[in-house]
Short mmCIF file of N, CA, C and O in Angstrom, two decimals:
data_model
loop_
_atom_site.label_atom_id
_atom_site.label_comp_id
_atom_site.label_asym_id
_atom_site.label_seq_id
_atom_site.Cartn_x
_atom_site.Cartn_y
_atom_site.Cartn_z
N MET A 1 129.22 117.01 123.77
CA MET A 1 128.12 116.08 123.87
C MET A 1 126.97 116.67 124.68
O MET A 1 125.82 116.42 124.38
N ILE A 2 127.29 117.42 125.71
CA ILE A 2 126.25 118.05 126.53
C ILE A 2 125.41 118.99 125.70
O ILE A 2 124.19 119.05 125.86
N SER A 3 126.02 119.70 124.76
CA SER A 3 125.25 120.63 123.93
C SER A 3 124.23 119.89 123.08
O SER A 3 123.12 120.39 122.85
N GLU A 4 124.57 118.68 122.60
CA GLU A 4 123.61 117.87 121.84
C GLU A 4 122.43 117.46 122.72
O GLU A 4 121.28 117.50 122.29
N VAL A 5 122.72 117.08 123.95
CA VAL A 5 121.66 116.70 124.88
C VAL A 5 120.74 117.89 125.14
O VAL A 5 119.51 117.74 125.16
N GLU A 6 121.31 119.06 125.31
CA GLU A 6 120.50 120.26 125.54
C GLU A 6 119.58 120.54 124.35
O GLU A 6 118.42 120.91 124.54
N ILE A 7 120.08 120.36 123.13
CA ILE A 7 119.26 120.57 121.94
C ILE A 7 118.13 119.55 121.90
O ILE A 7 116.97 119.89 121.63
N ILE A 8 118.44 118.30 122.19
CA ILE A 8 117.42 117.24 122.19
C ILE A 8 116.34 117.56 123.22
O ILE A 8 115.15 117.39 122.95
N ILE A 9 116.73 118.04 124.38
CA ILE A 9 115.76 118.38 125.42
C ILE A 9 114.88 119.53 124.96
O ILE A 9 113.67 119.52 125.17
N ARG A 10 115.48 120.55 124.31
CA ARG A 10 114.69 121.68 123.81
C ARG A 10 113.69 121.27 122.74
O ARG A 10 112.60 121.81 122.68
N ILE A 11 114.05 120.28 121.91
CA ILE A 11 113.13 119.81 120.88
C ILE A 11 111.89 119.20 121.52
O ILE A 11 110.77 119.43 121.08
N GLY A 12 112.09 118.44 122.57
CA GLY A 12 110.97 117.84 123.28
C GLY A 12 110.38 116.63 122.56
O GLY A 12 110.95 116.11 121.61
N GLN A 13 109.23 116.20 123.02
CA GLN A 13 108.56 115.03 122.47
C GLN A 13 107.84 115.40 121.16
O GLN A 13 107.29 116.48 121.04
N HIS A 14 107.87 114.49 120.22
CA HIS A 14 107.17 114.68 118.95
C HIS A 14 106.75 113.31 118.45
O HIS A 14 107.53 112.35 118.51
N VAL A 15 105.56 113.21 117.92
CA VAL A 15 105.02 111.92 117.48
C VAL A 15 105.81 111.34 116.30
O VAL A 15 105.85 110.12 116.13
N ASN A 16 106.49 112.17 115.51
CA ASN A 16 107.16 111.69 114.31
C ASN A 16 108.67 111.63 114.41
O ASN A 16 109.35 111.55 113.39
N ILE A 17 109.22 111.70 115.61
CA ILE A 17 110.66 111.52 115.77
C ILE A 17 110.93 110.54 116.91
O ILE A 17 110.08 110.32 117.76
N VAL A 18 112.10 109.94 116.86
CA VAL A 18 112.51 109.05 117.95
C VAL A 18 112.73 109.94 119.17
O VAL A 18 113.48 110.90 119.13
N ASN A 19 112.05 109.62 120.25
CA ASN A 19 112.07 110.49 121.41
C ASN A 19 113.19 110.16 122.40
O ASN A 19 113.53 109.00 122.62
N PHE A 20 113.71 111.21 122.98
CA PHE A 20 114.75 111.16 124.00
C PHE A 20 114.11 110.74 125.33
O PHE A 20 113.08 111.27 125.72
N LEU A 21 114.73 109.78 126.01
CA LEU A 21 114.20 109.32 127.29
C LEU A 21 115.05 109.78 128.47
O LEU A 21 114.53 109.99 129.55
N GLY A 22 116.37 109.89 128.25
CA GLY A 22 117.21 110.30 129.36
C GLY A 22 118.68 110.22 129.01
O GLY A 22 119.06 109.87 127.89
N VAL A 23 119.51 110.55 129.99
CA VAL A 23 120.95 110.52 129.80
C VAL A 23 121.61 110.05 131.10
O VAL A 23 121.17 110.39 132.18
N VAL A 24 122.62 109.21 130.95
CA VAL A 24 123.38 108.73 132.11
C VAL A 24 124.69 109.51 132.12
O VAL A 24 125.45 109.50 131.15
N THR A 25 124.96 110.19 133.25
CA THR A 25 126.13 111.07 133.33
C THR A 25 127.14 110.62 134.39
O THR A 25 128.02 111.39 134.77
N GLU A 26 127.06 109.37 134.83
CA GLU A 26 127.92 108.95 135.94
C GLU A 26 129.41 108.99 135.59
O GLU A 26 130.24 109.09 136.48
N ASN A 27 129.79 108.92 134.31
CA ASN A 27 131.20 109.01 133.92
C ASN A 27 131.48 110.28 133.12
O ASN A 27 132.35 110.30 132.25
N ILE A 28 130.78 111.33 133.44
CA ILE A 28 130.94 112.58 132.69
C ILE A 28 132.35 113.14 132.85
O ILE A 28 132.87 113.81 131.95
N GLN A 29 133.01 112.86 133.97
CA GLN A 29 134.38 113.34 134.16
C GLN A 29 135.33 112.72 133.13
O GLN A 29 136.38 113.29 132.83
N ASN A 30 134.96 111.58 132.55
CA ASN A 30 135.75 110.93 131.50
C ASN A 30 135.18 111.22 130.10
O ASN A 30 135.49 110.53 129.15
N ASN A 31 134.33 112.27 130.04
CA ASN A 31 133.67 112.64 128.79
C ASN A 31 132.83 111.50 128.21
O ASN A 31 132.78 111.29 127.01
N GLU A 32 132.19 110.74 129.09
CA GLU A 32 131.33 109.63 128.67
C GLU A 32 129.88 109.93 129.06
O GLU A 32 129.59 110.20 130.22
N LEU A 33 129.01 109.87 128.07
CA LEU A 33 127.58 110.01 128.29
C LEU A 33 126.88 108.85 127.60
O LEU A 33 127.32 108.39 126.55
N MET A 34 125.79 108.39 128.18
CA MET A 34 124.93 107.43 127.51
C MET A 34 123.60 108.12 127.28
O MET A 34 122.93 108.51 128.25
N ILE A 35 123.26 108.32 126.02
CA ILE A 35 121.99 108.95 125.69
C ILE A 35 120.99 107.84 125.40
O ILE A 35 121.25 106.94 124.61
N ILE A 36 119.84 107.91 126.02
CA ILE A 36 118.83 106.86 125.91
C ILE A 36 117.64 107.38 125.11
O ILE A 36 117.03 108.38 125.46
N PHE A 37 117.34 106.66 124.01
CA PHE A 37 116.20 106.98 123.16
C PHE A 37 115.20 105.85 123.22
O PHE A 37 115.52 104.73 123.61
N GLU A 38 113.97 106.12 122.78
CA GLU A 38 112.97 105.06 122.75
C GLU A 38 113.38 103.98 121.76
O GLU A 38 114.13 104.22 120.82
N TYR A 39 112.91 102.78 121.99
CA TYR A 39 113.23 101.62 121.17
C TYR A 39 112.49 101.70 119.84
O TYR A 39 111.29 101.97 119.80
N CYS A 40 113.22 101.45 118.76
CA CYS A 40 112.63 101.42 117.42
C CYS A 40 112.69 99.99 116.92
O CYS A 40 113.76 99.51 116.53
N ARG A 41 111.58 99.32 116.95
CA ARG A 41 111.51 97.89 116.64
C ARG A 41 112.15 97.53 115.31
O ARG A 41 112.78 96.49 115.18
N TYR A 42 112.02 98.39 114.30
CA TYR A 42 112.54 98.07 112.96
C TYR A 42 113.82 98.81 112.63
O TYR A 42 114.27 98.79 111.50
N GLY A 43 114.41 99.48 113.59
CA GLY A 43 115.64 100.22 113.33
C GLY A 43 115.37 101.51 112.57
O GLY A 43 114.28 102.06 112.64
N CYS A 44 116.35 101.96 111.82
CA CYS A 44 116.19 103.22 111.11
C CYS A 44 115.32 103.02 109.87
O CYS A 44 115.30 101.95 109.26
N VAL A 45 114.61 104.07 109.49
CA VAL A 45 113.69 104.03 108.36
C VAL A 45 114.43 103.64 107.07
O VAL A 45 113.95 102.83 106.29
N HIS A 46 115.60 104.23 106.87
CA HIS A 46 116.35 103.98 105.64
C HIS A 46 116.69 102.49 105.50
O HIS A 46 116.47 101.89 104.45
N SER A 47 117.21 101.89 106.56
CA SER A 47 117.56 100.46 106.50
C SER A 47 116.32 99.59 106.31
O SER A 47 116.34 98.62 105.56
N PHE A 48 115.22 99.95 106.98
CA PHE A 48 113.98 99.20 106.84
C PHE A 48 113.50 99.22 105.40
O PHE A 48 113.11 98.19 104.84
N MET A 49 113.54 100.39 104.78
CA MET A 49 113.07 100.51 103.40
C MET A 49 113.99 99.77 102.43
O MET A 49 113.52 99.13 101.50
N GLN A 50 115.30 99.84 102.67
CA GLN A 50 116.24 99.12 101.81
C GLN A 50 116.02 97.61 101.91
O GLN A 50 115.99 96.92 100.91
N LYS A 51 115.86 97.14 103.14
CA LYS A 51 115.70 95.70 103.37
C LYS A 51 114.40 95.17 102.77
O LYS A 51 114.33 94.03 102.34
N ASN A 52 113.37 96.01 102.72
CA ASN A 52 112.05 95.58 102.26
C ASN A 52 111.67 96.12 100.88
O ASN A 52 110.50 96.06 100.51
N LYS A 53 112.64 96.64 100.11
CA LYS A 53 112.28 97.26 98.84
C LYS A 53 111.61 96.30 97.87
O LYS A 53 110.82 96.72 97.03
N SER A 54 111.86 95.01 98.00
CA SER A 54 111.20 94.05 97.11
C SER A 54 109.71 93.90 97.44
O SER A 54 108.94 93.38 96.65
N LYS A 55 109.29 94.40 98.59
CA LYS A 55 107.89 94.31 99.02
C LYS A 55 107.06 95.52 98.61
O LYS A 55 105.87 95.56 98.89
N PHE A 56 107.69 96.52 97.99
CA PHE A 56 106.97 97.73 97.62
C PHE A 56 106.27 97.54 96.28
O PHE A 56 106.85 97.05 95.32
N ILE A 57 105.01 97.93 96.24
CA ILE A 57 104.19 97.81 95.04
C ILE A 57 103.88 99.22 94.54
O ILE A 57 103.33 100.04 95.28
N ASP A 58 104.23 99.49 93.29
CA ASP A 58 103.94 100.80 92.70
C ASP A 58 102.47 100.87 92.32
O ASP A 58 102.00 100.13 91.47
N CYS A 59 101.74 101.74 92.99
CA CYS A 59 100.33 101.91 92.67
C CYS A 59 100.02 103.38 92.41
O CYS A 59 98.94 103.86 92.71
N MET A 60 100.99 104.10 91.85
CA MET A 60 100.81 105.52 91.56
C MET A 60 99.58 105.76 90.69
O MET A 60 98.87 106.74 90.87
N ASP A 61 99.31 104.87 89.75
CA ASP A 61 98.17 105.07 88.85
C ASP A 61 96.84 105.00 89.59
O ASP A 61 95.84 105.51 89.11
N ASP A 62 96.83 104.37 90.77
CA ASP A 62 95.60 104.23 91.54
C ASP A 62 95.33 105.43 92.45
O ASP A 62 94.27 105.52 93.05
N LEU A 63 96.31 106.34 92.57
CA LEU A 63 96.15 107.48 93.48
C LEU A 63 95.28 108.56 92.84
O LEU A 63 95.43 108.87 91.66
N PRO A 64 94.39 109.15 93.63
CA PRO A 64 93.64 110.31 93.11
C PRO A 64 94.60 111.49 92.96
O PRO A 64 95.63 111.54 93.62
N MET A 65 94.25 112.41 92.11
CA MET A 65 95.12 113.57 91.87
C MET A 65 95.34 114.37 93.16
O MET A 65 96.42 114.84 93.42
N ALA A 66 94.32 114.52 93.98
CA ALA A 66 94.46 115.25 95.24
C ALA A 66 94.52 114.22 96.36
O ALA A 66 93.53 113.93 97.02
N TRP A 67 95.70 113.65 96.57
CA TRP A 67 95.85 112.60 97.58
C TRP A 67 95.79 113.18 98.97
O TRP A 67 96.35 114.24 99.26
N ASN A 68 95.11 112.51 99.87
CA ASN A 68 94.94 112.97 101.24
C ASN A 68 95.54 111.93 102.19
O ASN A 68 95.08 110.79 102.21
N PRO A 69 96.56 112.30 102.99
CA PRO A 69 97.19 111.32 103.88
C PRO A 69 96.23 110.76 104.92
O PRO A 69 96.48 109.71 105.48
N ASN A 70 95.11 111.42 105.16
CA ASN A 70 94.15 110.92 106.15
C ASN A 70 93.35 109.73 105.63
O ASN A 70 92.61 109.11 106.38
N THR A 71 93.48 109.42 104.34
CA THR A 71 92.73 108.30 103.77
C THR A 71 93.55 107.02 103.71
O THR A 71 93.08 106.01 103.21
N VAL A 72 94.77 107.04 104.25
CA VAL A 72 95.67 105.88 104.20
C VAL A 72 95.24 104.83 105.21
O VAL A 72 94.82 105.15 106.32
N ASP A 73 95.36 103.56 104.83
CA ASP A 73 95.14 102.47 105.78
C ASP A 73 96.31 102.46 106.76
O ASP A 73 97.45 102.52 106.34
N HIS A 74 96.01 102.35 108.00
CA HIS A 74 97.06 102.28 109.03
C HIS A 74 97.08 100.88 109.62
O HIS A 74 96.97 100.70 110.82
N ASP A 75 97.21 99.88 108.76
CA ASP A 75 97.08 98.48 109.18
C ASP A 75 98.40 97.84 109.57
O ASP A 75 98.42 96.66 109.88
N LEU A 76 99.51 98.55 109.56
CA LEU A 76 100.80 97.95 109.87
C LEU A 76 100.76 97.27 111.24
O LEU A 76 101.11 96.12 111.38
N ASP A 77 100.28 97.98 112.25
CA ASP A 77 100.25 97.41 113.59
C ASP A 77 99.25 96.27 113.71
O ASP A 77 99.46 95.32 114.43
N LYS A 78 98.12 96.36 112.99
CA LYS A 78 97.11 95.30 113.06
C LYS A 78 97.69 93.97 112.60
O LYS A 78 97.46 92.94 113.21
N GLU A 79 98.46 93.98 111.53
CA GLU A 79 99.05 92.74 111.04
C GLU A 79 100.12 92.23 111.98
O GLU A 79 100.29 91.04 112.14
N GLU A 80 100.85 93.14 112.63
CA GLU A 80 101.89 92.72 113.56
C GLU A 80 101.30 92.11 114.81
O GLU A 80 101.90 91.22 115.41
N ILE A 81 100.13 92.54 115.21
CA ILE A 81 99.48 91.97 116.39
C ILE A 81 99.25 90.48 116.18
O ILE A 81 99.34 89.68 117.10
N ASN A 82 98.98 90.09 114.95
CA ASN A 82 98.75 88.69 114.63
C ASN A 82 100.06 87.91 114.48
O ASN A 82 100.05 86.79 114.01
N GLY A 83 101.19 88.52 114.85
CA GLY A 83 102.47 87.82 114.84
C GLY A 83 103.22 87.90 113.53
O GLY A 83 104.30 87.36 113.41
N GLY A 84 102.69 88.57 112.56
CA GLY A 84 103.34 88.65 111.26
C GLY A 84 103.73 90.07 110.91
O GLY A 84 103.56 90.99 111.70
N MET A 85 104.26 90.20 109.72
CA MET A 85 104.60 91.52 109.22
C MET A 85 103.95 91.66 107.86
O MET A 85 103.70 90.67 107.18
N ARG A 86 103.65 92.86 107.48
CA ARG A 86 103.01 93.07 106.19
C ARG A 86 103.84 92.45 105.08
O ARG A 86 105.06 92.47 105.11
N THR A 87 103.16 91.92 104.10
CA THR A 87 103.85 91.28 102.99
C THR A 87 104.10 92.23 101.85
O THR A 87 104.87 91.92 100.95
N SER A 88 103.47 93.42 101.90
CA SER A 88 103.70 94.40 100.84
C SER A 88 103.45 95.81 101.37
O SER A 88 102.76 96.00 102.37
N PHE A 89 104.06 96.77 100.69
CA PHE A 89 103.88 98.18 101.00
C PHE A 89 103.54 98.88 99.69
O PHE A 89 104.12 98.57 98.66
N ARG A 90 102.64 99.83 99.77
CA ARG A 90 102.18 100.52 98.55
C ARG A 90 102.78 101.92 98.46
O ARG A 90 103.35 102.43 99.41
N THR A 91 102.57 102.52 97.30
CA THR A 91 103.02 103.89 97.09
C THR A 91 102.40 104.80 98.14
O THR A 91 103.07 105.72 98.64
N THR A 92 101.16 104.56 98.50
CA THR A 92 100.51 105.40 99.51
C THR A 92 101.22 105.29 100.86
O THR A 92 101.28 106.27 101.60
N ASP A 93 101.76 104.11 101.17
CA ASP A 93 102.54 103.97 102.41
C ASP A 93 103.78 104.86 102.36
O ASP A 93 104.11 105.53 103.34
N LEU A 94 104.46 104.85 101.22
CA LEU A 94 105.67 105.67 101.08
C LEU A 94 105.35 107.15 101.23
O LEU A 94 106.08 107.90 101.90
N ILE A 95 104.26 107.58 100.62
CA ILE A 95 103.86 108.99 100.71
C ILE A 95 103.49 109.33 102.15
O ILE A 95 103.87 110.38 102.68
N TYR A 96 102.78 108.44 102.80
CA TYR A 96 102.40 108.67 104.20
C TYR A 96 103.63 108.78 105.09
O TYR A 96 103.73 109.67 105.93
N TRP A 97 104.60 107.87 104.90
CA TRP A 97 105.83 107.92 105.68
C TRP A 97 106.59 109.22 105.40
O TRP A 97 107.16 109.81 106.31
N ALA A 98 106.61 109.64 104.15
CA ALA A 98 107.30 110.89 103.79
C ALA A 98 106.65 112.08 104.51
O ALA A 98 107.35 112.97 104.99
N THR A 99 105.30 112.09 104.61
CA THR A 99 104.65 113.19 105.31
C THR A 99 104.96 113.15 106.80
O THR A 99 105.11 114.20 107.43
N GLN A 100 105.09 111.95 107.36
CA GLN A 100 105.46 111.85 108.78
C GLN A 100 106.89 112.35 109.01
O GLN A 100 107.15 113.05 109.99
N ILE A 101 107.80 111.99 108.13
CA ILE A 101 109.19 112.44 108.24
C ILE A 101 109.26 113.95 108.14
O ILE A 101 109.92 114.63 108.93
N ALA A 102 108.54 114.50 107.15
CA ALA A 102 108.52 115.96 106.99
C ALA A 102 107.92 116.63 108.22
O ALA A 102 108.39 117.68 108.66
N GLY A 103 106.89 116.03 108.79
CA GLY A 103 106.30 116.58 110.00
C GLY A 103 107.27 116.60 111.17
O GLY A 103 107.27 117.52 111.98
N GLY A 104 108.13 115.59 111.24
CA GLY A 104 109.13 115.54 112.30
C GLY A 104 110.25 116.55 112.09
O GLY A 104 110.93 116.94 113.03
N MET A 105 110.42 116.99 110.86
CA MET A 105 111.49 117.95 110.54
C MET A 105 111.02 119.39 110.70
O MET A 105 111.85 120.30 110.78
N GLY A 106 109.72 119.60 110.71
CA GLY A 106 109.20 120.98 110.70
C GLY A 106 108.66 121.43 111.94
O GLY A 106 108.49 121.59 112.93
#
């Protein structure tokens, strides 16, 4: 388990991955560690997408041939500030999330 913590520390902070905050080692003699990560309000991406798949709208036909992730609306947080959650997600959202995931892997 310590080797995993060392790898996580070497990776460091990244905007597109769940970040490591710390580790509790008070029971390390019993091979017990508590690894602390930042809170993810919606849980894992896979579960979030599965739970909300009925809210996805296919708009592939509306995408320009040379799609640019910098042109995506980033309104997810704006709608949440008003106490709600987005009622739909578009193909551009999926592509944007995929680029963020790839960025966290590379």
